[in-house]
XYZ file of C-alpha atoms in Angstrom:
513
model
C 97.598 133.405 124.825
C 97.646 136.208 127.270
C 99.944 139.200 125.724
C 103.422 139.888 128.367
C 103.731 143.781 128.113
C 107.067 144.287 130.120
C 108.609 147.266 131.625
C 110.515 147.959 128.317
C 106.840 148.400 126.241
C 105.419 150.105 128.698
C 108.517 152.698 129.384
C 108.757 152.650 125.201
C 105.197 153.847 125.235
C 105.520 156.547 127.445
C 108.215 157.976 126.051
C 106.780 157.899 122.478
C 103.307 159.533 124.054
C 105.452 162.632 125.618
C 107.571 162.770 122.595
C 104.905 162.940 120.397
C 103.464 166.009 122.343
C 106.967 167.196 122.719
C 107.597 167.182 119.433
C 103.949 168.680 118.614
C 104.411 171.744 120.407
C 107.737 171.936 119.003
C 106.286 172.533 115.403
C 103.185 174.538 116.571
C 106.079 177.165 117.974
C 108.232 176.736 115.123
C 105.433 177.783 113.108
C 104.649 180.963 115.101
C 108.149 181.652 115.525
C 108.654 181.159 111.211
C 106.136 183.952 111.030
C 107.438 186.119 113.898
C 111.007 186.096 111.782
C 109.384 186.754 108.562
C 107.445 189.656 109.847
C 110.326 191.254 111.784
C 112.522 190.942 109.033
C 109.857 192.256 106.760
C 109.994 195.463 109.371
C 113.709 195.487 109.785
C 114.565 194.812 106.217
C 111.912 197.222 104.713
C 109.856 199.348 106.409
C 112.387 200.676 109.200
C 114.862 201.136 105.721
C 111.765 202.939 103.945
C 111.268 205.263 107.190
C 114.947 206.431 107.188
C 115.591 206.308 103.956
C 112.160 208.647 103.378
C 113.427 211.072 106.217
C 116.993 211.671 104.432
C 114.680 211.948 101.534
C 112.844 215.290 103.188
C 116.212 216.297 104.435
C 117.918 216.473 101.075
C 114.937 218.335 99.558
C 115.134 221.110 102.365
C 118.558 221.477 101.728
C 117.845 221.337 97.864
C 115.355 224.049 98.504
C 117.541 226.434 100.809
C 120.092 226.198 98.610
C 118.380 227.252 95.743
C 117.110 230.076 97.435
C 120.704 231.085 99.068
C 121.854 231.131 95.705
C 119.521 233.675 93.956
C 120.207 236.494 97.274
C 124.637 235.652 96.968
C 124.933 234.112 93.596
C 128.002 232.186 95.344
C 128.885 228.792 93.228
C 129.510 226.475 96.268
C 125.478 226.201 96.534
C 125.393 225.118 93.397
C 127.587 222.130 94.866
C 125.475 222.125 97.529
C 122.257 221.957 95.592
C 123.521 219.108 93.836
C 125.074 216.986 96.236
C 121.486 217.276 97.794
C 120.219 215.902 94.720
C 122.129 213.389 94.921
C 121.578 212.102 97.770
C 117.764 212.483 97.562
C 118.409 209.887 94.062
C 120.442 208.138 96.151
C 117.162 207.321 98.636
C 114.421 207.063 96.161
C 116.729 204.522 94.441
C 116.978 202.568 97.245
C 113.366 202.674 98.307
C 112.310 201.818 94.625
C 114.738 198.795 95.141
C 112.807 198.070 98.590
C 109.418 198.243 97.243
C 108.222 194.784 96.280
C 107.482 194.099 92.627
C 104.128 194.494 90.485
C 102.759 197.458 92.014
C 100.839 199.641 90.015
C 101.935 202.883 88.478
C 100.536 205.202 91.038
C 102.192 204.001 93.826
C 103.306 206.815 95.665
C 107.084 206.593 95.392
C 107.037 205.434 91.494
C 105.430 208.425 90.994
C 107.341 210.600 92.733
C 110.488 209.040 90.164
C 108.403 209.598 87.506
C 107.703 213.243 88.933
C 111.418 213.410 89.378
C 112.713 212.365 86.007
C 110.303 214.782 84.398
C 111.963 217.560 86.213
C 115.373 216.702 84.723
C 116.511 218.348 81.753
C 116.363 215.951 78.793
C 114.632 213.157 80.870
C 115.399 209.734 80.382
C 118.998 210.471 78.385
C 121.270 211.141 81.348
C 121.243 211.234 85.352
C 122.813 213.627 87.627
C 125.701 210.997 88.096
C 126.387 212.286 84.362
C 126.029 215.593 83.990
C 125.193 217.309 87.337
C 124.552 221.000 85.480
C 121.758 219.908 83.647
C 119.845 219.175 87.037
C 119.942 222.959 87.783
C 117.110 223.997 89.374
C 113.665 222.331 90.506
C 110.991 225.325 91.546
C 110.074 225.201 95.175
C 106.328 224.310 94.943
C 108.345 221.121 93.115
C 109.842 220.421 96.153
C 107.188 221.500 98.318
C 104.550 219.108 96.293
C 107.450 216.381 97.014
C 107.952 216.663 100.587
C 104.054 216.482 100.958
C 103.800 213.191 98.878
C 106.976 211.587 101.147
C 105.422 212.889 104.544
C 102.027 210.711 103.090
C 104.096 207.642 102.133
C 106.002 207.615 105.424
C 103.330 208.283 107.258
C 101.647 205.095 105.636
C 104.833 202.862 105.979
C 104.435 203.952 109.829
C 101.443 202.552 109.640
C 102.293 199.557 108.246
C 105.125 199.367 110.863
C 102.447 199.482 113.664
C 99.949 197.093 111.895
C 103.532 194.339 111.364
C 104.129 195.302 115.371
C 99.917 194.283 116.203
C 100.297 190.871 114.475
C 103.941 190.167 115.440
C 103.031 190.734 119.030
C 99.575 188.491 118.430
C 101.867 185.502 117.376
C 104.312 186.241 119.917
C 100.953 185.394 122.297
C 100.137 182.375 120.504
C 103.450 181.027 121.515
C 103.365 181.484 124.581
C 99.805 179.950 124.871
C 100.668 176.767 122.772
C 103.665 176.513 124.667
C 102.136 176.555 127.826
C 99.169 174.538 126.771
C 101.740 171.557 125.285
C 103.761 172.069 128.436
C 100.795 171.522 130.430
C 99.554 168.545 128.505
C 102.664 166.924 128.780
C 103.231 167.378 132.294
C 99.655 166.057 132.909
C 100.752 163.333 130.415
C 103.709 162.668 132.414
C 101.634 162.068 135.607
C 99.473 159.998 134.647
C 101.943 157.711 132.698
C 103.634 157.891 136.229
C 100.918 156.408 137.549
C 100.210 154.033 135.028
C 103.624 152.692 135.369
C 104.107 152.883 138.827
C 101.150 151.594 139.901
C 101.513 148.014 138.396
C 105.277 147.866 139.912
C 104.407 148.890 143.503
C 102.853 145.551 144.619
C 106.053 143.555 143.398
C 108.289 145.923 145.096
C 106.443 145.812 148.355
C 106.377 142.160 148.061
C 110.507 142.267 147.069
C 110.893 145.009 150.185
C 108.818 142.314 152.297
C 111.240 139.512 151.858
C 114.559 141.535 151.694
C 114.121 142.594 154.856
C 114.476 139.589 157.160
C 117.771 139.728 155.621
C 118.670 143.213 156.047
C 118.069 142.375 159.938
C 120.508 139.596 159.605
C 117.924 136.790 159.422
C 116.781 134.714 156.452
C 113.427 135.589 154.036
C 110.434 133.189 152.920
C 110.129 133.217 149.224
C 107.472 135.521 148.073
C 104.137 135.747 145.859
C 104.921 136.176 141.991
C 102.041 138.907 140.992
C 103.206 140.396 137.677
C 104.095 138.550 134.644
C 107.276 141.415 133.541
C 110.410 141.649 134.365
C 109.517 142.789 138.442
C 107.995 138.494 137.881
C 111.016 137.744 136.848
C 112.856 139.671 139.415
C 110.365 138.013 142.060
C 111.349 133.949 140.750
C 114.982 135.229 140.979
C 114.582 136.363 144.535
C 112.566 133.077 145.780
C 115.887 131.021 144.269
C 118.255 133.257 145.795
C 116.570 132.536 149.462
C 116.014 129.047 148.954
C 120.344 128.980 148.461
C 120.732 131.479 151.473
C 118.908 128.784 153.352
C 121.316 125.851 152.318
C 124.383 128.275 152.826
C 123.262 129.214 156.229
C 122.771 125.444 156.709
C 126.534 124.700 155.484
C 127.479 127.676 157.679
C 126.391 125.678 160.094
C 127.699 122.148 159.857
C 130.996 123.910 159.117
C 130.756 125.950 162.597
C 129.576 122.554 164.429
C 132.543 121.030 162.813
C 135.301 123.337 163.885
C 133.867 123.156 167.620
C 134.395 119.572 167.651
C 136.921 118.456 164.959
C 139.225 121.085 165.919
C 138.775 122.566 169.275
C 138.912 118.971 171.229
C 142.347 118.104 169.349
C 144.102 121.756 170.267
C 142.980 121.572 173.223
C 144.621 118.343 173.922
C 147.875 119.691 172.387
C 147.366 122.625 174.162
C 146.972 120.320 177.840
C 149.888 117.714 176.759
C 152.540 121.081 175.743
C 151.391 122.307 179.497
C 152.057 119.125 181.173
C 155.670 118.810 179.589
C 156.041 122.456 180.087
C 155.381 121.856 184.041
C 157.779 118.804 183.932
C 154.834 116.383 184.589
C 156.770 114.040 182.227
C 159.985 114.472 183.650
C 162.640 117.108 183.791
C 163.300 119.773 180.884
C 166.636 121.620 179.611
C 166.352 125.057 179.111
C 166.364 124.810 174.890
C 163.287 122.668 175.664
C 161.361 124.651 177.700
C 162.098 127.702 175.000
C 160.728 125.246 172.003
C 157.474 124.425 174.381
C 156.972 128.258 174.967
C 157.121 129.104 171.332
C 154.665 125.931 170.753
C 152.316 127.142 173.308
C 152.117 131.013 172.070
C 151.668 129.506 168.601
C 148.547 126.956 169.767
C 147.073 130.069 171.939
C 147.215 132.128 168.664
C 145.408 129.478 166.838
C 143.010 129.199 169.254
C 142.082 132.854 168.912
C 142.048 132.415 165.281
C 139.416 129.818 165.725
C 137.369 131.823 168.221
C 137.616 134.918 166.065
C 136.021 132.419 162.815
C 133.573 131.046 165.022
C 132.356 134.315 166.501
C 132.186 136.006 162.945
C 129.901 133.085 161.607
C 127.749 133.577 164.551
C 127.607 137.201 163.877
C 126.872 136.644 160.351
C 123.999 134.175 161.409
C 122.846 137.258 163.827
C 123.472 134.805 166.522
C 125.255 137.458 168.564
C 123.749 137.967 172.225
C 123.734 141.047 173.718
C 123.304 141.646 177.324
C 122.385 145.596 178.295
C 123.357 147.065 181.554
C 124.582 150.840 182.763
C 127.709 151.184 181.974
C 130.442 154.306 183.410
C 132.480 155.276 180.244
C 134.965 156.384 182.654
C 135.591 153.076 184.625
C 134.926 151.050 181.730
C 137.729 152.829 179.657
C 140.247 152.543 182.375
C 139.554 148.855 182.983
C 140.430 148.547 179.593
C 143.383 151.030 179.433
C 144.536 148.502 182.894
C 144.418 145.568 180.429
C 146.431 146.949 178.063
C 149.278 148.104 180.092
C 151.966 145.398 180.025
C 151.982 145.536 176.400
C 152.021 148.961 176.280
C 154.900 149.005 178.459
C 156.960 146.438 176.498
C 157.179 148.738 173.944
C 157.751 151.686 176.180
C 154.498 153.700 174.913
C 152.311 155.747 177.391
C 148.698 155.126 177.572
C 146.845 158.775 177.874
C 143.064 158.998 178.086
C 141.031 162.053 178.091
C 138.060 162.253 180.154
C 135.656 164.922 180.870
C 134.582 165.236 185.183
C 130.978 164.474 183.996
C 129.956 161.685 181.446
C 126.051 160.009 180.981
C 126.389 156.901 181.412
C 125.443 154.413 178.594
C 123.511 150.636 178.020
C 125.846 147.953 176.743
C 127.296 144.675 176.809
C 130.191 144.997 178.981
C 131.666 141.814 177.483
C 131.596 142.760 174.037
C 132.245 146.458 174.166
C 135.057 145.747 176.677
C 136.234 143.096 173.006
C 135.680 146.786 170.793
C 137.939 149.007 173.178
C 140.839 146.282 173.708
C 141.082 145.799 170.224
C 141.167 149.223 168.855
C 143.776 149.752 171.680
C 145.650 146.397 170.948
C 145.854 148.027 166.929
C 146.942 151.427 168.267
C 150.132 149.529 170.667
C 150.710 147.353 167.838
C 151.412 149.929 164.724
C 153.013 152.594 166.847
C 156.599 153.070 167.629
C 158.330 152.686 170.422
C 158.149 155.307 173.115
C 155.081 156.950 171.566
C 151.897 158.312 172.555
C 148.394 156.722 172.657
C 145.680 158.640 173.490
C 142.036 157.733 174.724
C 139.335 160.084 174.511
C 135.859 160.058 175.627
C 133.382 162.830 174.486
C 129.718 164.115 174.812
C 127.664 165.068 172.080
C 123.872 165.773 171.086
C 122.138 165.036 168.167
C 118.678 164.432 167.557
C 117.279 161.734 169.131
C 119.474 162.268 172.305
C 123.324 162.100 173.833
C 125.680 159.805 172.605
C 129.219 159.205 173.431
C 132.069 158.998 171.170
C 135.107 157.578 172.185
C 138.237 156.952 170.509
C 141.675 155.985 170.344
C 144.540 157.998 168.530
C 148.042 156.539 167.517
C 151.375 157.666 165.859
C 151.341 154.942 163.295
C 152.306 155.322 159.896
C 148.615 156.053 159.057
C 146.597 154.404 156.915
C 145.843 155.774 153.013
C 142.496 156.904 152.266
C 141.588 154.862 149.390
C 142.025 151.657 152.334
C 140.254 153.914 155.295
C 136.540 152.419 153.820
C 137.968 149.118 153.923
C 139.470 148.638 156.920
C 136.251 147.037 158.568
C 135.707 144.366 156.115
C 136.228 140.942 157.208
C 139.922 139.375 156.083
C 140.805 142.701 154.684
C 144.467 143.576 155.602
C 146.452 146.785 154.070
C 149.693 145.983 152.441
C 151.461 147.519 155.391
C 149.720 146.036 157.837
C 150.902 142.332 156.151
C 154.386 142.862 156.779
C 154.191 144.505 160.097
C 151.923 142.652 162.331
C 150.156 139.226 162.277
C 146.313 138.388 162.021
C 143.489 137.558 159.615
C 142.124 141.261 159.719
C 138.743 139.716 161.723
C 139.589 142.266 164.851
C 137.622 145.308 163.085
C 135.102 143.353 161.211
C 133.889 141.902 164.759
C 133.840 145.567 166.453
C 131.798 146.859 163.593
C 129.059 144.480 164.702
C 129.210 144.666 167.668
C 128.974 148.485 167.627
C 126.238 148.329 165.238
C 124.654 145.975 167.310
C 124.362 148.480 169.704
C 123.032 151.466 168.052
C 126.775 153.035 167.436
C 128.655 153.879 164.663
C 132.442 152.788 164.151
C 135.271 155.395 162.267
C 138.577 155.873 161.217
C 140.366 159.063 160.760
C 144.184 158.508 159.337
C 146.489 160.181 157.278
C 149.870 158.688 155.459
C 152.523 159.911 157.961
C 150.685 161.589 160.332
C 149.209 158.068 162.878
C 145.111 157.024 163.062
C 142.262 157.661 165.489
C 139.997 154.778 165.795
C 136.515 155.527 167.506
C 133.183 154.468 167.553
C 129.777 156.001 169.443
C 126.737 154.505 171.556
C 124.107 156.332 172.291
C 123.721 157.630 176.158
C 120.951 157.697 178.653
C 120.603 160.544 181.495
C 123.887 162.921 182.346
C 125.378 162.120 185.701
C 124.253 164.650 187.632
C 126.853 163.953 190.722
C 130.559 164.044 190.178
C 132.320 160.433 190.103
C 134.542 159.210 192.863
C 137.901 160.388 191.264
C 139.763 158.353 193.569
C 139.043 154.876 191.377
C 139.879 156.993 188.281
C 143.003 159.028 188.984
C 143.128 162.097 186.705
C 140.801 162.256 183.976
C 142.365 165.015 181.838
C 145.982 163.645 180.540
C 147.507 160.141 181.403
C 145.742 157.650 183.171
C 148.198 157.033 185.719
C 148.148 154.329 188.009
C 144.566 153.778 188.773
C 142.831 151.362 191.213
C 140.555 149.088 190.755
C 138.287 146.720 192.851
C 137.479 143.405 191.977
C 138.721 142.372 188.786
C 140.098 144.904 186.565
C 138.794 142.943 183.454
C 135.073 143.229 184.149
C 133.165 146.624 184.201
């Protein structure tokens, strides 16, 4: 039975490899840095105490010394004092560098002998110190002293040595460190690499194979299950991936039927409604009273808006199905936004709000559906009439801009609406998504956006939204632009281009572009 060594093992493995040399060079250092602290401390604790210590030692037999000899020219008492509180403090040292030296030396260590030396020179040694009776201590001869001084200069001079010899290793370990730090660091980066590639390696071919099939679905078509190589979880992954497409293929094929059916199960009955509410509209069925004709109106606006509920269902599921057909041709931003701008006028002007659009004399001109980016434009406008208040601004803008792989244009529509908050502004383009606001205000099925977004996308652009609570929303999208007009446009078809739009002409039908 072959042996399954998933992703988990193999990850497990690799991590106990690089802690183990992790760890490893951990302990080397701590070693190295266990003798580092024992040998400074050794230095700090002893030798630099010994050094001072022995220097305040030569100090206090100078003064011990001068004293003694200040006293036999004035015969003055206070350098008796001073003679002794030299003493003193010269007992005071040796103590504490007998106390420093570490135990079972021999007897002719320097500094034992120099307290053997010293004791000898008290009166009555070995009864009393000077602590007890300080006039006993009175005097030491100078070649004493002198013989003193020479035996502390030789014992400091070989504690300095011993300081220099602690600095020579402490500075050799300090070395070591360093190397076995750098040699572990190096071993476990080369460790790291090559687990890398022991890891990735295996994984690559089922990821290619995974990237393989996701992306007929990325483009908005559907995938072909794909080959199994690998017998871990990326296998697993892989079987998971081959039953999700064989589903995407039965719920594109339910997609389907469902479209099919609303075409004919629905669409042939409204429109007969749609034809018989006409007819007795038009008094083909005999004469109306005014309250009836008011009921047929209402009936009629309410089968038109179902209609365009349908149409907006049906064209999502063909978007969805990346059934959408685009048909590129040069487009003028400048006559294309005021056909649309013409469109919108009547509702505009029910509500008493002025249409502005600001366009620059020169614009490139861009490849596009007209159809469908004529769809984008009404609707953002439709959005902007429908959320802002009565005898309020909207205003179009179209704009230029570089970026790396050529021009694009940006245009976009800004209202004085009560704004949208920014937790919803990532939102707003999903398909049924409707803010709370937006529910009690206006009606629709929140499908307007969704269906710009692909068409936009479908074109290269990008669609926005800038809003703030309070303050109304700009709406724009981009599509990228061929060559800059080089000639100025005919102004008269356009009116003014900077500031309201007012009262262009058109030729032909105002609807197409």
């Amino acid at each position: 039975m072959k042996i399954k060594f998933g992703i988990m093992f193999k990850l497990f493995l690799w991590y106990l490899v690089l802690v183990s040399i992790f760890y490893g060079t951990i302990l080397i250092l701590f070693f190295h840095i266990q003798q580092i602290m024992t040998i400074s401390e050794n230095v700090a604790n002893r030798n630099y105490r010994i050094s001072s210590a022995s220097k305040k030692m030569i100090d206090s037999l100078l003064w011990m010394a001068e004293s003694e000899s200040k006293y036999d020219l004035l015969k003055k008492e206070d350098y008796k004092e001073y003679f002794v509180a030299a003493q003193r403090e010269f007992e005071a040292n040796l103590t504490k560098i007998l106390l420093l030296e570490p135990s079972g030396g021999g007897d002719n260590e320097p500094w034992k002998q120099l307290y053997r030396d010293y004791m000898a020179q008290l009166p009555d040694a070995g009864k009393g110190s000077v602590e007890e009776d300080p006039a006993k201590t009175l005097w030491i001869p100078e070649t004493v002293i002198n013989d003193w001084i020479k035996i502390i200069s030789n014992a400091r001079g070989e504690n300095e040595q011993q300081i220099e010899e602690q600095m020579l290793v402490l500075n050799e370990r300090g070395r070591m460190a360093v190397r076995f730090g750098f040699v572990g660091l190096g071993f476990s980066i080369l460790v790291g690499l090559l687990g890398s590639v022991f890891l990735t390696h295996p994984m690559n071919r089922p990821l290619r194979e995974l990237r393989r099939g996701i992306r007929p679905i990325s483009g908005g078509g559907l995938t072909e299950p794909i080959r199994i190589q690998s017998r871990d979880e990326f296998g697993e992954l892989a079987g998971a991936f081959n039953e999700m497409a064989t589903l995407l293929k039965q719920e594109e094929q339910m997609r389907s039927d469902f479209i099919s059916m609303l075409s004919h199960e629905i669409r042939t009955p409204l429109t007969s409604i749609r034809e018989s509410v006409n007819m007795i509209a038009e008094e083909l069925m005999g004469p109306i009273n005014e309250r009836q004709r008011r009921f047929l109106e209402i009936a009629g606006g309410e089968i038109e808006r179902i209609s365009d509920l349908l149409s907006h269902l049906m064209q999502v599921s063909r978007l969805e199905a990346g059934a959408l057909k685009i048909d590129l041709r040069p487009l003028d931003p400048a006559v294309f936004t005021a056909n649309c701008i013409y469109r919108v006028g009547p509702a505009a002007e029910a509500k008493g709000i002025t249409i502005s659009a600001q366009l620059p004399s020169q614009l490139p001109l861009v490849m596009g559906d007209p159809d469908n980016l004529q769809q984008v434009l009404l609707n953002l406008l439709g959005n902007a009439i429908k959320f802002s208040p009565p005898n309020t601004e909207v205003v179009v803008a179209v704009t230029s801009a570089s970026r790396t792989d050529g021009l694009e244009l940006e245009f976009s529509v800004a209202d004085a609406g009560p704004g949208i908050p920014e937790a919803e502004q990532p939102l707003v383009f999903h398909k049924y998504y409707r803010s709370a606001g937006a529910r009690d205000q206006v009606d629709g099925v929140g499908l307007g956006l969704s269906i710009s977004k692909y068409i936009v996308e479908a074109h290269g652009g990008m669609i926005w939204v800038k809003s703030r609570l309070g303050e109304g929303s700009t709406f724009g999208f981009t599509l990228p632009a061929l060559a800059r007009v080089e000639e100025p446009r005919d102004d008269s078809a356009m009116g003014e281009h900077e500031g309201p739009l007012a009262a262009p002409s058109f030729q032909g039908n105002p609807g197409k572009s």
